[in-house]
């Protein structure tokens, strides 16, 4: 069946380094993708989104890259900070406003 | 105050008991959702509602029911709780807008333990 998944369950990075979190999706009909951040004890929060007619979008310290050829999505966090420690989810919207979530990647930032 | 409020935040119950999780929102959004989160499985959609008269099953609706009492309220019920329904439950809302962005706004979660 269709699925959204992540390559790495846990990513450890040193404070100040850049982080790259990857996501694979299998539904070629998906036209909208979102990255969410979930801190411990809280609900997921929107980080950045991208439509399928784009291949890159930048926010504040974050960049999302979309490669439709290989159905791959990545979230890049520049100058990772301790406050970036969280679980990150990618989600795809197949045009029905129902989001399908991946399993999540835990980002650990160490000094 | 939170825009999406869930009650209770934590609940421990026994097998066979009826449980209701409540969600209220002040965002004025038409669309409301209930998700379940289990370790290693991400978030899975249980039920969703696009307006007060609309209720739709999600991926894992068996064993659950919902009620959309008003635009601002969407409750999730477990008629007879079982241990494998132990999980973290999230309510979410989204805006029915022309952009159709699909961004969801989540509550803080309700942790349910079924013994």
CSV table of C-alpha atoms in Angstrom, one decimal:
chain,number,residue,atom,x,y,z
A,1,UNK,CA,0.0,0.0,0.0
A,2,UNK,CA,1.0,3.6,-0.1
A,3,UNK,CA,3.2,4.8,2.7
A,4,UNK,CA,5.4,7.6,3.9
A,5,UNK,CA,8.5,6.5,5.7
A,6,UNK,CA,11.7,7.8,7.1
A,7,UNK,CA,15.2,6.4,6.6
A,8,UNK,CA,16.7,7.0,10.0
A,9,UNK,CA,14.8,6.7,13.3
A,10,UNK,CA,17.4,8.7,15.3
A,11,UNK,CA,19.8,11.4,14.2
A,12,UNK,CA,22.4,12.8,16.6
A,13,UNK,CA,24.2,16.0,15.7
A,14,UNK,CA,26.5,18.4,17.4
A,15,UNK,CA,25.2,21.9,18.2
A,16,UNK,CA,26.0,24.3,15.4
A,17,UNK,CA,26.1,21.6,12.7
A,18,UNK,CA,23.6,21.3,10.0
A,19,UNK,CA,21.0,18.5,10.2
A,20,UNK,CA,19.4,16.6,7.4
A,21,UNK,CA,16.3,14.5,8.0
A,22,UNK,CA,15.0,12.4,5.1
A,23,UNK,CA,11.7,11.0,4.1
A,24,UNK,CA,10.5,8.7,1.3
A,25,UNK,CA,7.0,8.7,0.0
A,26,UNK,CA,5.4,6.3,-2.4
A,27,UNK,CA,2.3,8.0,-3.7
A,28,UNK,CA,3.1,9.9,-6.9
A,29,UNK,CA,-0.2,11.6,-6.7
A,30,UNK,CA,0.7,13.5,-3.5
A,31,UNK,CA,0.8,17.2,-4.2
A,32,UNK,CA,1.6,18.7,-0.9
A,33,UNK,CA,4.0,17.9,1.8
A,34,UNK,CA,4.5,19.2,5.4
A,35,UNK,CA,7.2,18.8,8.0
A,36,UNK,CA,6.1,18.8,11.6
A,37,UNK,CA,8.1,19.0,14.8
A,38,UNK,CA,7.0,17.3,18.0
A,39,UNK,CA,8.6,18.2,21.2
A,40,UNK,CA,8.3,15.9,24.2
A,41,UNK,CA,4.8,16.1,25.8
A,42,UNK,CA,3.4,18.3,23.1
A,43,UNK,CA,1.4,18.0,19.9
A,44,UNK,CA,3.1,18.3,16.5
A,45,UNK,CA,3.8,21.8,15.2
A,46,UNK,CA,4.0,22.9,11.6
A,47,UNK,CA,7.5,23.8,10.4
A,48,UNK,CA,7.4,24.2,6.7
A,49,UNK,CA,5.5,22.9,3.7
A,50,UNK,CA,6.1,22.5,0.0
A,51,UNK,CA,3.9,21.9,-3.0
A,52,UNK,CA,4.7,19.3,-5.7
A,53,UNK,CA,5.3,22.1,-8.3
A,54,UNK,CA,8.4,23.2,-6.3
A,55,UNK,CA,11.6,21.5,-5.5
A,56,UNK,CA,12.9,23.7,-2.8
A,57,UNK,CA,11.5,26.0,-0.2
A,58,UNK,CA,13.3,27.9,2.5
A,59,UNK,CA,12.2,29.2,5.9
A,60,UNK,CA,14.0,30.5,8.9
A,61,UNK,CA,17.0,28.1,9.3
A,62,UNK,CA,15.0,25.3,7.6
A,63,UNK,CA,14.9,24.2,4.0
A,64,UNK,CA,12.8,21.5,2.5
A,65,UNK,CA,13.9,19.8,-0.7
A,66,UNK,CA,11.6,17.7,-2.8
A,67,UNK,CA,12.8,15.2,-5.4
A,68,UNK,CA,9.8,13.9,-7.2
A,69,UNK,CA,11.9,11.7,-9.5
A,70,UNK,CA,12.9,9.5,-6.6
A,71,UNK,CA,10.0,10.4,-4.3
A,72,UNK,CA,12.2,11.8,-1.6
A,73,UNK,CA,11.7,14.7,0.8
A,74,UNK,CA,14.3,16.2,3.1
A,75,UNK,CA,14.4,18.8,5.9
A,76,UNK,CA,17.6,20.7,6.4
A,77,UNK,CA,18.1,22.6,9.6
A,78,UNK,CA,21.0,25.0,9.6
A,79,UNK,CA,23.1,25.6,12.7
A,80,UNK,CA,21.2,23.1,14.8
A,81,UNK,CA,20.4,24.3,18.3
A,82,UNK,CA,19.4,22.4,21.5
A,83,UNK,CA,15.9,23.6,21.0
A,84,UNK,CA,15.7,21.7,17.8
A,85,UNK,CA,15.8,18.4,19.7
A,86,UNK,CA,12.5,16.8,18.9
A,87,UNK,CA,10.8,14.2,16.7
A,88,UNK,CA,10.3,15.3,13.1
A,89,UNK,CA,7.5,13.9,10.9
A,90,UNK,CA,6.9,14.3,7.3
A,91,UNK,CA,3.4,14.1,6.0
A,92,UNK,CA,1.8,14.0,2.6
A,93,UNK,CA,-1.5,15.3,1.4
A,94,UNK,CA,-3.0,13.4,-1.5
A,95,UNK,CA,-5.4,16.1,-2.3
A,96,UNK,CA,-8.1,15.2,0.2
A,97,UNK,CA,-6.9,17.3,3.2
A,98,UNK,CA,-6.1,14.1,5.0
A,99,UNK,CA,-2.5,14.0,5.9
A,100,UNK,CA,-0.6,10.7,5.9
A,101,UNK,CA,2.2,10.8,8.4
A,102,UNK,CA,5.6,9.1,8.4
A,103,UNK,CA,6.9,7.3,11.5
A,104,UNK,CA,9.1,10.1,12.6
A,105,UNK,CA,12.9,10.8,13.2
A,106,UNK,CA,14.2,11.7,16.6
A,107,UNK,CA,16.8,14.5,16.4
A,108,UNK,CA,19.2,14.7,19.3
A,109,UNK,CA,21.5,17.7,19.6
A,110,UNK,CA,24.5,17.4,21.8
A,111,UNK,CA,26.9,20.2,22.9
B,1,UNK,CA,-4.8,29.7,26.2
B,2,UNK,CA,-4.4,26.9,23.7
B,3,UNK,CA,-6.3,27.1,20.4
B,4,UNK,CA,-7.0,23.3,20.5
B,5,UNK,CA,-7.8,22.0,23.9
B,6,UNK,CA,-8.1,18.3,24.8
B,7,UNK,CA,-9.5,16.8,27.9
B,8,UNK,CA,-8.5,14.8,29.8
B,9,UNK,CA,-4.7,15.0,29.3
B,10,UNK,CA,-4.2,11.7,31.0
B,11,UNK,CA,-6.5,8.9,31.8
B,12,UNK,CA,-6.1,5.4,33.1
B,13,UNK,CA,-9.0,3.0,32.8
B,14,UNK,CA,-9.9,-0.7,32.8
B,15,UNK,CA,-10.7,-3.0,30.0
B,16,UNK,CA,-14.4,-2.8,29.0
B,17,UNK,CA,-15.0,0.7,30.3
B,18,UNK,CA,-16.4,3.5,28.1
B,19,UNK,CA,-14.1,6.4,27.6
B,20,UNK,CA,-14.7,9.8,26.0
B,21,UNK,CA,-12.0,12.2,24.9
B,22,UNK,CA,-13.1,15.7,24.3
B,23,UNK,CA,-11.7,18.3,22.0
B,24,UNK,CA,-12.6,22.0,21.6
B,25,UNK,CA,-11.1,24.7,19.4
B,26,UNK,CA,-11.2,28.4,19.3
B,27,UNK,CA,-9.6,28.7,15.8
B,28,UNK,CA,-13.0,28.8,14.0
B,29,UNK,CA,-11.9,26.0,11.7
B,30,UNK,CA,-14.5,23.7,10.0
B,31,UNK,CA,-12.3,20.6,9.9
B,32,UNK,CA,-11.5,18.5,12.9
B,33,UNK,CA,-9.6,15.3,13.2
B,34,UNK,CA,-8.7,12.6,15.7
B,35,UNK,CA,-5.3,10.9,15.4
B,36,UNK,CA,-3.7,8.1,17.4
B,37,UNK,CA,0.1,8.0,18.0
B,38,UNK,CA,1.9,4.8,18.9
B,39,UNK,CA,5.7,4.5,19.3
B,40,UNK,CA,7.3,3.7,15.9
B,41,UNK,CA,4.0,4.1,14.0
B,42,UNK,CA,3.7,7.8,13.7
B,43,UNK,CA,0.2,9.4,13.7
B,44,UNK,CA,-2.7,7.4,12.3
B,45,UNK,CA,-6.1,9.0,11.4
B,46,UNK,CA,-9.1,7.6,13.3
B,47,UNK,CA,-12.0,9.9,12.3
B,48,UNK,CA,-12.4,13.3,10.7
B,49,UNK,CA,-15.1,15.8,10.2
B,50,UNK,CA,-15.3,18.5,7.6
B,51,UNK,CA,-18.3,20.2,9.2
B,52,UNK,CA,-20.9,19.6,11.9
B,53,UNK,CA,-23.0,17.2,9.7
B,54,UNK,CA,-20.0,15.4,8.2
B,55,UNK,CA,-18.3,12.4,9.8
B,56,UNK,CA,-15.8,10.2,8.0
B,57,UNK,CA,-13.8,7.1,9.0
B,58,UNK,CA,-10.0,7.2,8.9
B,59,UNK,CA,-7.5,4.5,8.7
B,60,UNK,CA,-8.2,2.9,12.0
B,61,UNK,CA,-11.8,3.6,13.0
B,62,UNK,CA,-12.7,0.2,14.4
B,63,UNK,CA,-13.5,0.3,18.1
B,64,UNK,CA,-14.0,4.1,18.1
B,65,UNK,CA,-16.9,6.5,17.5
B,66,UNK,CA,-17.0,10.3,17.3
B,67,UNK,CA,-19.5,13.1,17.7
B,68,UNK,CA,-19.3,16.6,16.3
B,69,UNK,CA,-21.5,18.5,18.7
B,70,UNK,CA,-20.7,21.9,17.3
B,71,UNK,CA,-18.2,23.5,15.0
B,72,UNK,CA,-15.9,23.9,17.9
B,73,UNK,CA,-16.3,20.5,19.5
B,74,UNK,CA,-15.3,17.0,18.4
B,75,UNK,CA,-15.3,14.1,20.8
B,76,UNK,CA,-13.9,10.6,20.5
B,77,UNK,CA,-15.4,7.7,22.3
B,78,UNK,CA,-14.2,4.2,23.0
B,79,UNK,CA,-17.3,2.2,23.8
B,80,UNK,CA,-15.5,-0.7,25.4
B,81,UNK,CA,-11.8,0.0,25.9
B,82,UNK,CA,-9.2,-2.7,25.3
B,83,UNK,CA,-5.5,-2.7,26.2
B,84,UNK,CA,-4.3,-2.2,22.6
B,85,UNK,CA,-6.1,1.1,22.5
B,86,UNK,CA,-3.5,2.4,25.0
B,87,UNK,CA,-1.9,5.3,23.1
B,88,UNK,CA,-1.5,9.0,22.8
B,89,UNK,CA,-4.5,10.6,21.1
B,90,UNK,CA,-4.4,13.9,19.3
B,91,UNK,CA,-7.2,16.2,18.1
B,92,UNK,CA,-6.4,18.5,15.2
B,93,UNK,CA,-8.1,21.2,13.2
B,94,UNK,CA,-7.6,22.7,9.7
B,95,UNK,CA,-9.0,25.6,7.9
B,96,UNK,CA,-11.3,25.0,4.9
B,97,UNK,CA,-9.7,27.5,2.7
B,98,UNK,CA,-9.2,28.0,-1.0
B,99,UNK,CA,-5.5,27.3,-0.7
B,100,UNK,CA,-6.2,23.8,0.6
B,101,UNK,CA,-2.9,23.8,2.4
B,102,UNK,CA,-3.8,21.0,4.6
B,103,UNK,CA,-1.9,22.4,7.6
B,104,UNK,CA,-3.1,20.8,10.8
B,105,UNK,CA,-3.2,22.5,14.2
B,106,UNK,CA,-2.8,20.0,17.0
B,107,UNK,CA,-3.9,19.9,20.6
B,108,UNK,CA,-1.5,18.8,23.4
B,109,UNK,CA,-2.6,15.2,23.3
B,110,UNK,CA,-4.5,12.9,25.6
B,111,UNK,CA,-2.6,9.9,27.0
B,112,UNK,CA,-4.9,6.9,27.5
B,113,UNK,CA,-3.9,3.8,29.3
B,114,UNK,CA,-6.2,0.8,29.3
B,115,UNK,CA,-5.3,-1.9,31.9
